[in-house]
């Protein structure tokens, strides 16, 4: 696997697509903007000072997709045949989910267009709502799926499921189907990065025992950064915010601000109930 | 001495071992925790104890070291069981020896309070109407805060 935007000398260059055959290309991306419950309520009622928030953000996302080549240096300008931006207001979870899909028949993929549409739609939502809420947070922007082109089809859901399945090697003693006690192995994975474990009730609730988080995906090098990276990786990690969840770094009790470094072991678990 | 084990323990044998060949100990306090047949639901038929190997031992060591720094103690034995347990089974043992009774009583009480709130053990109870993870108790948290 190599980076197509670098030439043999490692310099950035625009990929020549003239010899690629035209084909139908599609991509969809999504992201979220978290906001206060009151802000979400105002958004739904249409009570925000700048007017119809979602309609404005939709137009902004579509415009942005068309102008991606002006923003991202080595992108081609494309004649998109379709751009759709949609919103799903998750009031009980405190965020708006933004999805964008782009399509064309041509020689270049459209994932950058979909990602740009999501990013700018989120920024526009921020702009429309910032008068009443400055705590809003944009995150979890990622490619959902991609079809067509030489590199083939991609579906994030499939890849994440496979990664989680491969990484799911529980480490704690647990009960076998026959009611017998077994000490499961720690696994022999060679992944680098931070080893994250979910224990006891949390392991059952999230359906994840152990996985590796690449250190360079952390927005900040602390426990709070790991939580954000996990939530961006898979929606189920929103469960880390439900109820009281404790954390240990290298088997010592820790908090959100505890620093982490590469190869650390970080465990999340519910309040303890021994004795 | 700290042990995390599946096997049952004999509180009497543990206490005798702690006191063996010692004549300077004036008080020994022993606490044994047992599995109850009622808890969050009325008919508990058993429970499963899960833990975090490695951190469990380290957390228990730290609790015992803290007790030894607060009171003058002549010996501590702490055993916690893991795995499948039935109502009536012994689950945890704390034996504390000291020259005087007050230190032994208080240190034993302290170790149990801290174990309940700081050692990474989790209980999943099996009742006649299903299984559930045991939730934390506010009284355990307030008990532990007494020592701060």
Coordinates of N, CA and C in Angstrom, one line a residue, chain B:
Chain B
X1 N 0.2 -11.4 53.8 CA 0.1 -12.3 52.6 C -1.3 -12.1 52.0
X2 N -1.2 -12.0 50.6 CA -2.4 -11.8 49.9 C -2.6 -12.9 48.9
X3 N -3.8 -13.4 48.8 CA -4.1 -14.5 47.7 C -5.4 -14.2 47.0
X4 N -5.4 -14.4 45.7 CA -6.7 -14.4 45.0 C -6.8 -15.8 44.4
X5 N -7.9 -16.5 44.7 CA -7.9 -17.9 44.4 C -9.4 -18.4 44.2
X6 N -9.5 -19.5 43.4 CA -10.8 -20.1 43.2 C -11.2 -21.0 44.4
X7 N -10.2 -21.6 45.0 CA -10.4 -22.6 46.0 C -11.0 -22.0 47.3
X8 N -11.7 -22.8 48.1 CA -12.2 -22.3 49.4 C -11.0 -22.2 50.3
X9 N -11.2 -21.4 51.4 CA -10.1 -21.3 52.4 C -10.7 -21.7 53.8
X10 N -9.7 -22.0 54.7 CA -10.1 -22.4 56.1 C -9.6 -21.3 57.0
X11 N -10.6 -20.5 57.5 CA -10.3 -19.3 58.3 C -9.4 -19.7 59.5
X12 N -9.8 -20.8 60.1 CA -9.0 -21.2 61.3 C -7.6 -21.5 61.0
X13 N -7.4 -22.3 59.9 CA -6.0 -22.6 59.5 C -5.2 -21.4 59.2
X14 N -5.8 -20.4 58.5 CA -5.1 -19.2 58.1 C -4.7 -18.4 59.4
X15 N -5.6 -18.3 60.3 CA -5.3 -17.6 61.6 C -4.2 -18.3 62.3
X16 N -4.2 -19.6 62.4 CA -3.2 -20.3 63.1 C -1.8 -20.1 62.5
X17 N -1.8 -20.1 61.1 CA -0.6 -19.9 60.4 C 0.0 -18.5 60.7
X18 N -0.9 -17.5 60.8 CA -0.5 -16.1 61.0 C 0.1 -16.0 62.4
X19 N -0.4 -16.7 63.3 CA 0.1 -16.6 64.7 C 1.2 -17.5 65.1
X20 N 1.5 -18.4 64.2 CA 2.5 -19.5 64.5 C 3.8 -18.9 65.0
X21 N 4.3 -19.5 66.2 CA 5.6 -19.1 66.7 C 5.6 -17.6 67.2
X22 N 4.5 -17.0 67.4 CA 4.5 -15.6 67.8 C 4.0 -15.5 69.2
X23 N 4.6 -14.8 70.1 CA 4.0 -14.6 71.4 C 3.9 -13.1 71.8
X24 N 4.3 -12.3 70.8 CA 4.2 -10.8 71.0 C 2.8 -10.3 70.5
X25 N 2.0 -11.1 69.9 CA 0.7 -10.6 69.4 C -0.4 -10.7 70.5
X26 N -1.0 -9.6 70.7 CA -2.0 -9.5 71.8 C -3.5 -9.6 71.3
X27 N -3.7 -9.4 70.0 CA -5.0 -9.4 69.5 C -5.0 -9.9 68.0
X28 N -6.0 -10.7 67.7 CA -6.2 -11.0 66.3 C -7.7 -10.9 66.0
X29 N -8.0 -10.2 64.9 CA -9.4 -10.0 64.4 C -9.5 -10.7 63.1
X30 N -10.5 -11.5 62.9 CA -10.7 -12.2 61.6 C -12.1 -11.9 61.1
X31 N -12.2 -11.5 59.8 CA -13.5 -11.2 59.2 C -13.7 -12.2 58.0
X32 N -14.8 -12.9 58.0 CA -15.1 -13.7 56.8 C -16.4 -13.2 56.2
X33 N -16.3 -12.9 54.9 CA -17.5 -12.5 54.1 C -18.1 -13.8 53.5
X34 N -19.4 -13.9 53.5 CA -20.1 -15.1 52.9 C -21.1 -14.6 51.8
X35 N -21.4 -15.6 50.9 CA -22.4 -15.3 49.9 C -23.8 -15.4 50.5
X36 N -24.6 -14.4 50.4 CA -25.9 -14.4 50.9 C -26.9 -14.9 49.9
X37 N -28.0 -15.5 50.3 CA -29.0 -15.9 49.3 C -30.1 -14.9 49.0
X38 N -29.9 -13.7 49.5 CA -30.7 -12.6 49.0 C -29.8 -11.3 48.9
X39 N -30.1 -10.6 47.8 CA -29.3 -9.3 47.7 C -30.2 -8.4 46.9
X40 N -29.9 -8.1 45.7 CA -30.7 -7.1 44.9 C -32.0 -7.8 44.5
X41 N -32.0 -9.2 44.5 CA -33.2 -9.9 44.2 C -33.3 -11.0 45.3
X42 N -34.5 -11.4 45.6 CA -34.7 -12.2 46.8 C -34.1 -13.6 46.8
X43 N -34.1 -14.3 45.6 CA -33.6 -15.7 45.6 C -32.4 -15.9 44.8
X44 N -31.2 -15.6 45.4 CA -29.9 -15.7 44.8 C -29.5 -17.2 44.9
X45 N -29.2 -17.8 43.7 CA -28.8 -19.2 43.7 C -27.3 -19.4 43.6
X46 N -26.6 -18.3 43.3 CA -25.2 -18.3 43.2 C -24.7 -17.1 42.6
X47 N -23.3 -17.0 42.6 CA -22.8 -15.8 41.9 C -21.5 -16.1 41.2
X48 N -21.1 -15.2 40.3 CA -19.8 -15.4 39.6 C -19.0 -14.2 39.9
X49 N -17.7 -14.4 40.3 CA -16.9 -13.3 40.6 C -15.8 -13.2 39.6
X50 N -15.8 -12.0 38.9 CA -14.8 -11.7 37.9 C -13.8 -10.7 38.5
X51 N -12.6 -10.7 38.0 CA -11.6 -9.7 38.4 C -10.7 -9.3 37.3
X52 N -9.8 -8.4 37.6 CA -8.8 -7.9 36.6 C -7.4 -8.3 37.1
X53 N -7.0 -9.5 36.6 CA -5.7 -10.1 37.0 C -4.6 -9.1 36.9
X54 N -3.8 -9.1 37.9 CA -2.6 -8.1 37.9 C -3.0 -6.9 38.7
X55 N -4.0 -6.2 38.2 CA -4.4 -5.0 39.0 C -5.0 -5.4 40.4
X56 N -5.7 -6.6 40.4 CA -6.4 -7.0 41.6 C -5.3 -7.2 42.7
X57 N -4.2 -7.9 42.4 CA -3.2 -8.2 43.4 C -2.6 -6.8 43.8
X58 N -2.3 -6.0 42.8 CA -1.6 -4.7 43.2 C -2.5 -3.8 44.0
X59 N -3.8 -3.8 43.8 CA -4.7 -3.0 44.5 C -4.8 -3.5 46.0
X60 N -4.9 -4.8 46.1 CA -4.9 -5.4 47.5 C -3.6 -5.1 48.3
X61 N -2.5 -5.3 47.6 CA -1.2 -5.0 48.2 C -1.2 -3.5 48.8
X62 N -1.7 -2.6 47.9 CA -1.7 -1.2 48.3 C -2.6 -1.0 49.5
X63 N -3.8 -1.6 49.6 CA -4.7 -1.5 50.7 C -4.0 -2.0 52.0
X64 N -3.4 -3.1 51.9 CA -2.8 -3.7 53.1 C -1.6 -2.8 53.5
X65 N -0.8 -2.3 52.6 CA 0.3 -1.4 52.9 C -0.2 -0.1 53.6
X66 N -1.3 0.4 53.1 CA -1.9 1.6 53.7 C -2.4 1.3 55.1
X67 N -3.0 0.1 55.4 CA -3.4 -0.2 56.7 C -2.1 -0.3 57.6
X68 N -1.1 -0.9 57.1 CA 0.1 -1.1 57.9 C 0.8 0.2 58.3
X69 N 0.6 1.2 57.4 CA 1.1 2.5 57.7 C 0.3 3.3 58.7
X70 N -1.0 3.0 58.8 CA -1.9 3.7 59.7 C -1.9 3.1 61.1
X71 N -1.8 1.8 61.2 CA -1.8 1.1 62.5 C -0.5 0.3 62.7
X72 N -0.2 0.0 63.9 CA 0.9 -0.8 64.2 C 0.4 -2.3 64.2
X73 N 0.8 -3.0 63.1 CA 0.2 -4.4 62.9 C 1.4 -5.4 62.9
X74 N 1.0 -6.6 63.3 CA 2.1 -7.6 63.4 C 1.9 -8.7 62.3
X75 N 0.8 -8.5 61.5 CA 0.6 -9.5 60.4 C -0.8 -9.3 59.8
X76 N -0.9 -9.5 58.5 CA -2.2 -9.4 57.8 C -2.3 -10.6 56.8
X77 N -3.5 -11.3 56.8 CA -3.7 -12.2 55.7 C -5.0 -11.8 55.0
X78 N -5.0 -11.8 53.7 CA -6.1 -11.3 52.9 C -6.3 -12.3 51.8
X79 N -7.5 -13.0 51.8 CA -7.8 -13.9 50.7 C -9.1 -13.6 50.1
X80 N -9.1 -13.5 48.8 CA -10.4 -13.2 48.1 C -10.6 -14.3 47.0
X81 N -11.8 -14.8 47.0 CA -12.1 -15.9 46.0 C -12.6 -15.3 44.7
X82 N -12.4 -16.1 43.6 CA -13.0 -15.7 42.3 C -13.7 -16.9 41.8
X83 N -14.5 -16.7 40.7 CA -15.1 -17.8 40.0 C -16.5 -18.0 40.6
X84 N -17.0 -19.2 40.5 CA -18.4 -19.5 40.8 C -18.5 -19.8 42.3
X85 N -19.5 -19.2 43.0 CA -19.7 -19.4 44.4 C -21.2 -19.6 44.6
X86 N -21.5 -20.4 45.7 CA -22.9 -20.7 46.0 C -23.3 -20.0 47.4
X87 N -24.5 -19.8 47.6 CA -24.9 -19.1 48.9 C -24.3 -19.9 50.1
X88 N -23.8 -19.2 51.1 CA -23.1 -19.8 52.2 C -21.6 -20.0 52.0
X89 N -21.1 -19.9 50.8 CA -19.7 -20.0 50.6 C -18.9 -18.8 51.2
X90 N -17.8 -19.1 51.8 CA -16.9 -18.0 52.2 C -16.3 -17.3 50.9
X91 N -16.3 -16.0 50.9 CA -15.9 -15.3 49.7 C -14.6 -14.5 50.0
X92 N -14.5 -13.9 51.2 CA -13.3 -13.1 51.5 C -12.9 -13.3 52.9
X93 N -11.6 -13.3 53.2 CA -11.1 -13.4 54.5 C -10.1 -12.3 54.8
X94 N -10.2 -11.7 55.9 CA -9.2 -10.7 56.4 C -8.8 -11.1 57.8
X95 N -7.6 -11.3 58.1 CA -7.1 -11.6 59.4 C -6.0 -10.6 59.8
X96 N -6.2 -9.9 60.9 CA -5.3 -8.8 61.2 C -4.8 -9.1 62.7
X97 N -3.5 -9.1 62.8 CA -2.9 -9.3 64.2 C -2.1 -8.1 64.6
X98 N -2.3 -7.8 65.9 CA -1.6 -6.6 66.4 C -1.3 -6.8 67.9
X99 N -0.5 -6.0 68.5 CA -0.2 -6.1 69.9 C -1.5 -5.7 70.7
X100 N -2.3 -4.8 70.2 CA -3.5 -4.4 71.0 C -4.8 -4.5 70.1
X101 N -5.9 -4.7 70.8 CA -7.1 -4.9 70.0 C -7.6 -3.8 69.1
X102 N -7.5 -2.5 69.6 CA -8.1 -1.4 68.9 C -7.5 -1.4 67.4
X103 N -6.2 -1.5 67.3 CA -5.5 -1.5 66.0 C -6.0 -2.6 65.1
X104 N -6.2 -3.8 65.7 CA -6.6 -4.9 64.9 C -8.0 -4.8 64.4
X105 N -8.9 -4.3 65.3 CA -10.3 -4.1 64.9 C -10.4 -3.0 63.8
X106 N -9.7 -1.9 64.0 CA -9.9 -0.8 63.1 C -9.2 -1.1 61.7
X107 N -8.1 -1.8 61.8 CA -7.4 -2.1 60.5 C -8.2 -3.1 59.7
X108 N -8.8 -4.1 60.4 CA -9.6 -5.1 59.7 C -10.8 -4.4 59.0
X109 N -11.5 -3.5 59.7 CA -12.6 -2.7 59.2 C -12.2 -1.9 58.0
X110 N -11.0 -1.2 58.1 CA -10.5 -0.4 57.1 C -10.2 -1.2 55.8
X111 N -9.6 -2.3 56.0 CA -9.2 -3.1 54.8 C -10.5 -3.6 54.1
X112 N -11.5 -4.0 54.8 CA -12.7 -4.4 54.1 C -13.4 -3.2 53.4
X113 N -13.4 -2.0 54.0 CA -14.1 -0.9 53.4 C -13.3 -0.5 52.1
X114 N -12.0 -0.5 52.2 CA -11.2 -0.1 51.0 C -11.3 -1.2 49.9
X115 N -11.3 -2.5 50.3 CA -11.4 -3.6 49.3 C -12.8 -3.5 48.6
X116 N -13.8 -3.1 49.3 CA -15.2 -3.0 48.7 C -15.2 -1.9 47.6
X117 N -14.4 -0.9 47.7 CA -14.5 0.3 46.9 C -13.4 0.4 45.9
X118 N -12.2 -0.3 46.1 CA -11.0 0.0 45.3 C -10.5 -1.2 44.6
X119 N -10.8 -2.4 45.0 CA -10.2 -3.6 44.4 C -11.1 -4.1 43.2
X120 N -10.5 -4.3 42.1 CA -11.3 -4.6 40.9 C -11.9 -6.0 40.8
X121 N -13.0 -6.2 41.6 CA -13.8 -7.4 41.6 C -15.2 -7.0 41.2
X122 N -15.8 -7.9 40.4 CA -17.2 -7.6 40.1 C -18.1 -8.9 40.3
X123 N -19.2 -8.8 40.9 CA -20.1 -9.9 41.1 C -21.3 -9.9 40.1
X124 N -21.5 -11.1 39.5 CA -22.7 -11.3 38.7 C -23.5 -12.3 39.5
X125 N -24.7 -11.9 39.9 CA -25.5 -12.8 40.7 C -26.5 -13.6 39.8
X126 N -26.7 -14.8 40.2 CA -27.6 -15.7 39.5 C -28.8 -15.9 40.4
X127 N -30.0 -15.4 40.0 CA -31.2 -15.6 40.8 C -32.1 -16.5 40.1
X128 N -33.2 -16.8 40.7 CA -34.2 -17.8 40.1 C -34.8 -17.1 38.8
X129 N -34.8 -15.8 38.8 CA -35.4 -15.1 37.6 C -34.4 -14.5 36.7
X130 N -33.1 -15.0 36.7 CA -32.1 -14.5 35.8 C -30.8 -14.0 36.4
X131 N -29.9 -13.5 35.5 CA -28.6 -13.1 36.0 C -28.5 -11.6 35.9
X132 N -27.7 -11.0 36.8 CA -27.5 -9.5 36.7 C -26.2 -9.2 37.4
X133 N -25.6 -8.1 36.9 CA -24.4 -7.6 37.5 C -24.8 -6.7 38.8
X134 N -24.1 -7.0 39.9 CA -24.4 -6.3 41.1 C -24.0 -4.8 41.0
X135 N -24.8 -3.9 41.4 CA -24.5 -2.5 41.3 C -23.8 -2.0 42.6
X136 N -23.1 -0.8 42.5 CA -22.4 -0.3 43.7 C -23.4 0.1 44.7
X137 N -23.0 0.2 46.0 CA -23.9 0.6 47.1 C -23.3 1.9 47.6
X138 N -24.2 2.9 47.8 CA -23.8 4.2 48.4 C -23.2 3.9 49.8
X139 N -23.8 3.0 50.6 CA -23.3 2.7 51.9 C -21.8 2.3 51.9
X140 N -21.4 1.5 50.9 CA -20.0 1.1 50.8 C -19.1 2.3 50.6
X141 N -19.6 3.3 49.7 CA -18.8 4.5 49.4 C -18.7 5.3 50.7
X142 N -19.8 5.5 51.4 CA -19.7 6.3 52.6 C -18.9 5.7 53.7
X143 N -19.0 4.3 53.8 CA -18.1 3.6 54.8 C -16.7 3.9 54.5
X144 N -16.3 3.8 53.2 CA -14.9 4.0 52.9 C -14.4 5.4 53.1
X145 N -15.4 6.4 53.0 CA -15.0 7.8 53.2 C -14.7 8.1 54.7
X146 N -15.2 7.2 55.6 CA -14.9 7.4 57.0 C -13.4 7.5 57.3
X147 N -12.6 6.9 56.5 CA -11.2 6.8 56.7 C -10.4 7.9 56.1
X148 N -11.0 8.8 55.4 CA -10.3 9.8 54.6 C -9.9 11.0 55.6

